[in-house]
Amino acid sequence: MSILNADLHCHSVVSDGTLEPEALAARARANGVDLWALTDHDEVGGQHRAREAAGVHGMAYLTGTEISISFADTTVHIIGLGFDPDNVALQTGLRATRGGREARARDMAASLAQVGIHGAFEGALRYVSNPELISRTHFARHLVESGVCNDTYEVFRKYLVEGKPGYVPHRWASLGDSVRWITQAGGIAVIAHPGRYKFTPNEEYALFSEFKTHGGQGVEVVTGSHTTSDYSKYADTALEFGLLASRGSDFHSPAESHIDLGALPALPKKLTPVWEALSERVQHP
Ligand code: AMP
Ligand code: MN
Ligand code: MN
Ligand code: MN
């Protein structure tokens, strides 16, 4: 089939989204998506439901996840696409990556308490569906609902980010482990939204070259987290490093996300879409 509208990045209640996988599938289809991937943070628990729901709506599906890693003292996200969701090594690695989240969340709440915001752990927990996946997004929802901030954008300016109350440094998976978990499960690893990291040019070069050395093959070029100038910058990076290009909204919630599923510009024509290399892995409806 010829893919017109691929959206290979979004989140359900299995991580920090607000919609069930089935509701996301319906929304993606209504927005004209014809190839979809659900990419919950550090989790593949929604994959079977998402794949089935995609089929119900006549959409092609690729399995997905978004792995949190630490690189050069920065949290970076690596997307996996087209892997076997039942692969044991991948599942074990993801479980270990999720493992530190509860202790981190308690430390985040303690840091918020120091500026007079009490009960944030319990507050955030009310928004969590998957107990292993308490994230900053759940804290952000609680801080908005309890009137501390007007919206989640304000939260991520004033709290939960480096140098602000509620920020707790954390050691995630390594770059090499994340790429290996994905590729050994038959998938392709993709650097998510590179425009979001505050790397120096040297650090960014190191990320891309080490990623390639470990067997990484793709980069997200068109994503809800990028500006239009990021689109052209990372299109050039894809060509420079010989990487496949991906496209995904990073949709989390109808109330919070400014880019809806399937509502992004097309990839620049000079790039090779990641799904062309994954045609064997696409689940057709
Ligand atoms: P965590 O994995 O717990 O560190 O949470 C990271 C999540 O917080 C991301 O996946 C986003 O959903 C959300 N997030 C992080 N930074 C921002 C930001 N500046 N604006 C809005 N959401 C953000
Ligand atoms: Mn998220
Ligand atoms: Mn991300
Ligand atoms: Mn994401």
XYZ file of C-alpha atoms and ligand atoms in Angstrom:
311
model
C 0.000 0.000 0.000
C 1.180 3.544 -0.468
C 1.432 5.344 2.848
C 0.011 8.854 2.744
C -0.330 9.706 6.402
C 1.900 7.904 8.921
C 1.807 8.875 12.600
C 4.433 6.890 14.485
C 4.537 8.660 17.868
C 1.776 9.003 20.498
C 0.882 8.010 24.050
C -2.043 6.224 25.701
C -3.067 5.744 29.351
C -0.547 2.883 29.410
C 2.041 5.682 29.862
C 1.243 9.405 30.114
C -1.525 9.889 27.554
C -5.165 10.389 28.553
C -6.872 8.160 25.936
C -7.158 4.374 25.816
C -5.379 2.699 22.851
C -8.778 2.040 21.204
C -9.786 5.717 21.433
C -6.432 6.787 19.982
C -6.886 4.388 17.060
C -10.337 5.821 16.339
C -9.020 9.374 16.546
C -6.033 8.598 14.303
C -8.312 7.049 11.679
C -10.774 9.951 11.849
C -7.827 12.265 11.150
C -6.841 10.255 8.065
C -3.913 8.255 9.460
C -3.229 5.120 7.403
C -0.138 3.827 9.239
C -0.098 4.173 13.000
C 2.179 3.282 15.948
C 1.431 3.646 19.653
C 4.730 4.534 21.395
C 4.126 4.522 25.146
C 7.087 5.536 27.328
C 9.153 2.544 28.510
C 6.192 0.171 27.962
C 4.807 -2.263 25.411
C 1.753 -3.181 27.520
C -0.671 -1.502 25.082
C 0.725 -3.017 21.874
C -1.657 -5.918 21.358
C -4.703 -3.699 22.005
C -3.377 -0.985 19.682
C -2.639 -3.431 16.872
C -6.093 -4.951 17.132
C -7.800 -1.539 17.252
C -5.820 -0.389 14.202
C -7.159 -3.428 12.337
C -10.745 -2.653 13.373
C -10.366 0.829 11.860
C -8.642 -0.393 8.675
C -5.267 1.148 9.544
C -1.870 -0.451 9.082
C 0.096 -0.788 12.322
C 3.717 -0.834 13.502
C 4.570 -1.751 17.096
C 6.178 1.087 19.042
C 7.708 2.334 22.279
C 9.657 5.406 23.433
C 12.587 4.526 25.706
C 14.020 7.014 28.222
C 17.829 7.037 28.161
C 20.572 9.200 29.674
C 23.212 10.639 27.352
C 25.696 13.401 28.255
C 23.751 14.175 31.457
C 20.586 14.703 29.432
C 17.416 12.636 29.136
C 16.986 11.545 25.522
C 14.160 9.488 24.026
C 14.758 6.587 21.631
C 11.744 5.292 19.721
C 11.530 1.648 18.734
C 9.354 0.638 15.770
C 8.396 -2.696 14.237
C 9.789 -4.980 16.978
C 8.267 -8.162 18.405
C 6.313 -6.891 21.452
C 6.655 -10.282 23.148
C 10.485 -10.255 23.014
C 11.658 -11.125 26.536
C 14.930 -9.124 26.536
C 13.078 -5.998 25.388
C 10.376 -6.467 28.028
C 12.991 -7.046 30.753
C 14.931 -3.930 29.749
C 11.788 -1.801 29.709
C 10.716 -3.132 33.120
C 14.113 -2.183 34.562
C 13.822 1.288 32.993
C 10.394 1.785 34.591
C 11.674 0.507 37.921
C 13.112 3.759 39.238
C 10.037 5.879 38.571
C 8.238 5.512 41.881
C 11.246 6.494 44.031
C 11.931 9.404 41.676
C 8.308 10.534 41.968
C 8.531 10.495 45.775
C 11.692 12.629 45.555
C 9.915 15.008 43.151
C 7.070 15.384 45.666
C 9.573 16.051 48.479
C 11.186 18.764 46.355
C 7.779 20.363 45.658
C 6.937 20.204 49.383
C 9.982 22.372 50.052
C 8.282 25.211 48.157
C 4.974 24.644 49.956
C 3.293 22.284 47.455
C 2.239 19.342 49.605
C 0.702 15.990 48.663
C 1.915 16.050 45.050
C 2.791 12.331 44.959
C -0.743 11.321 45.950
C -2.144 14.030 43.672
C -0.162 12.839 40.643
C -1.074 9.222 41.376
C -4.748 10.031 40.799
C -3.939 10.554 37.102
C -1.869 7.386 36.737
C -3.373 4.284 35.106
C -0.195 2.180 35.006
C 1.311 2.152 38.529
C 4.817 1.497 37.111
C 4.620 4.581 34.974
C 4.230 7.645 37.145
C 5.733 10.505 35.111
C 6.238 14.252 35.176
C 3.129 14.543 32.988
C 0.974 13.179 35.840
C 2.507 15.715 38.243
C 1.808 18.431 35.671
C -1.869 17.441 35.465
C -2.152 17.531 39.240
C -0.463 20.971 39.452
C -2.946 22.326 36.902
C -6.029 20.733 38.506
C -5.032 21.962 41.964
C -4.641 25.528 40.680
C -0.853 25.870 41.057
C -0.504 26.540 37.297
C -2.902 27.456 34.494
C -1.747 24.792 32.036
C 0.887 22.087 31.623
C 3.091 24.440 29.568
C 3.323 26.728 32.597
C 4.172 23.713 34.774
C 7.116 22.785 32.543
C 8.404 26.370 32.703
C 8.166 26.811 36.486
C 8.440 23.285 37.880
C 9.760 19.775 37.156
C 12.579 20.973 34.851
C 16.256 21.417 35.664
C 16.859 24.188 38.179
C 13.181 24.366 39.253
C 11.253 22.837 42.158
C 10.211 19.240 41.569
C 13.160 18.415 39.312
C 15.032 15.245 40.248
C 17.965 14.071 38.104
C 17.552 10.459 37.072
C 19.694 7.757 35.489
C 17.722 6.067 32.708
C 18.812 3.277 30.335
C 21.980 3.642 28.247
C 21.934 4.527 24.546
C 23.520 1.197 23.601
C 21.093 -0.872 25.673
C 18.031 0.882 24.244
C 19.187 0.386 20.645
C 20.062 -3.263 21.302
C 16.734 -4.053 22.975
C 14.897 -2.671 19.950
C 17.056 -4.119 17.186
C 17.415 -7.568 18.790
C 13.615 -7.692 18.945
C 13.572 -7.124 15.174
C 12.797 -3.400 15.208
C 14.390 -0.125 14.147
C 15.658 2.459 16.672
C 14.882 6.119 15.998
C 16.155 9.228 17.834
C 13.007 11.037 19.028
C 12.591 14.834 18.623
C 16.319 15.739 18.530
C 15.381 19.426 18.411
C 14.258 19.253 22.048
C 17.607 18.456 23.648
C 19.808 21.331 24.675
C 23.010 19.763 23.363
C 26.078 21.605 22.152
C 26.905 20.803 18.487
C 29.658 18.448 19.703
C 27.323 16.583 22.048
C 24.680 16.293 19.335
C 27.265 14.957 16.896
C 28.338 12.408 19.534
C 24.714 11.316 20.059
C 24.151 10.688 16.346
C 27.479 8.987 15.731
C 27.288 6.732 18.814
C 23.671 5.923 17.931
C 24.828 4.784 14.477
C 27.672 2.751 15.990
C 25.191 0.889 18.203
C 23.010 0.081 15.180
C 20.464 2.910 15.341
C 18.882 3.617 11.942
C 16.361 6.448 12.170
C 15.643 9.996 13.295
C 12.362 11.759 13.892
C 12.296 14.720 11.528
C 8.657 15.844 11.482
C 7.192 15.766 14.998
C 4.920 17.873 17.169
C 7.962 18.835 19.256
C 9.791 20.430 16.282
C 9.610 23.856 14.708
C 9.657 24.136 10.913
C 13.320 25.107 11.073
C 13.969 21.884 13.029
C 12.319 19.979 10.137
C 14.947 21.222 7.690
C 17.844 21.002 10.153
C 17.131 17.343 10.998
C 16.330 16.480 7.383
C 19.924 17.502 6.682
C 21.133 15.506 9.713
C 19.271 12.431 8.410
C 21.084 12.732 5.078
C 24.454 13.472 6.712
C 24.251 10.346 8.909
C 22.428 8.145 6.399
C 19.371 7.759 8.655
C 15.789 6.852 7.816
C 13.243 9.557 8.670
C 10.207 9.263 10.917
C 7.076 11.343 11.444
C 4.850 11.451 14.527
C 2.642 13.895 16.412
C 3.689 12.911 19.980
C -0.019 13.284 20.814
C -0.853 12.844 24.534
C -4.287 14.339 25.161
C -7.059 16.269 23.391
C -6.861 18.902 26.153
C -3.070 19.304 26.171
C -1.570 18.473 22.792
C -1.450 21.265 20.246
C -0.721 18.894 17.347
C -3.382 16.258 16.736
C -2.802 12.726 15.453
C -2.057 12.710 11.732
C -1.978 16.507 11.489
C 1.667 17.130 10.602
C 3.319 18.137 7.312
C 4.720 15.352 5.132
C 8.360 14.314 5.381
C 10.687 16.233 3.036
C 10.816 14.330 -0.282
C 14.590 13.876 -0.229
C 14.332 11.560 2.818
C 13.674 7.816 3.019
C 10.716 7.151 5.358
C 11.437 4.660 8.120
C 8.342 2.639 7.172
C 9.871 1.788 3.771
C 12.493 -0.238 5.649
C 9.810 -1.830 7.840
C 7.412 -3.085 5.169
C 7.859 -6.684 6.388
C 6.924 -5.578 9.905
C 3.797 -3.600 9.064
C 0.638 -5.320 10.251
C -1.989 -4.812 7.546
C -5.687 -4.605 8.461
P 9.205 11.754 32.482
O 9.391 10.582 31.582
O 8.538 11.409 33.781
O 10.469 12.561 32.677
O 8.162 12.723 31.787
C 8.448 13.206 30.487
C 7.154 13.653 29.844
O 6.808 14.940 30.353
C 7.326 13.849 28.360
O 7.122 12.640 27.682
C 6.224 14.826 28.059
O 5.001 14.139 27.967
C 6.212 15.681 29.301
N 7.043 16.888 29.110
C 8.350 17.021 29.331
N 8.774 18.283 29.073
C 7.686 18.944 28.682
C 7.440 20.278 28.281
N 8.415 21.187 28.245
N 6.190 20.612 27.944
C 5.179 19.705 28.010
N 5.353 18.431 28.362
C 6.581 18.055 28.707
Mn 5.097 11.951 27.446
Mn 9.640 12.213 24.070
Mn 6.532 11.021 23.230
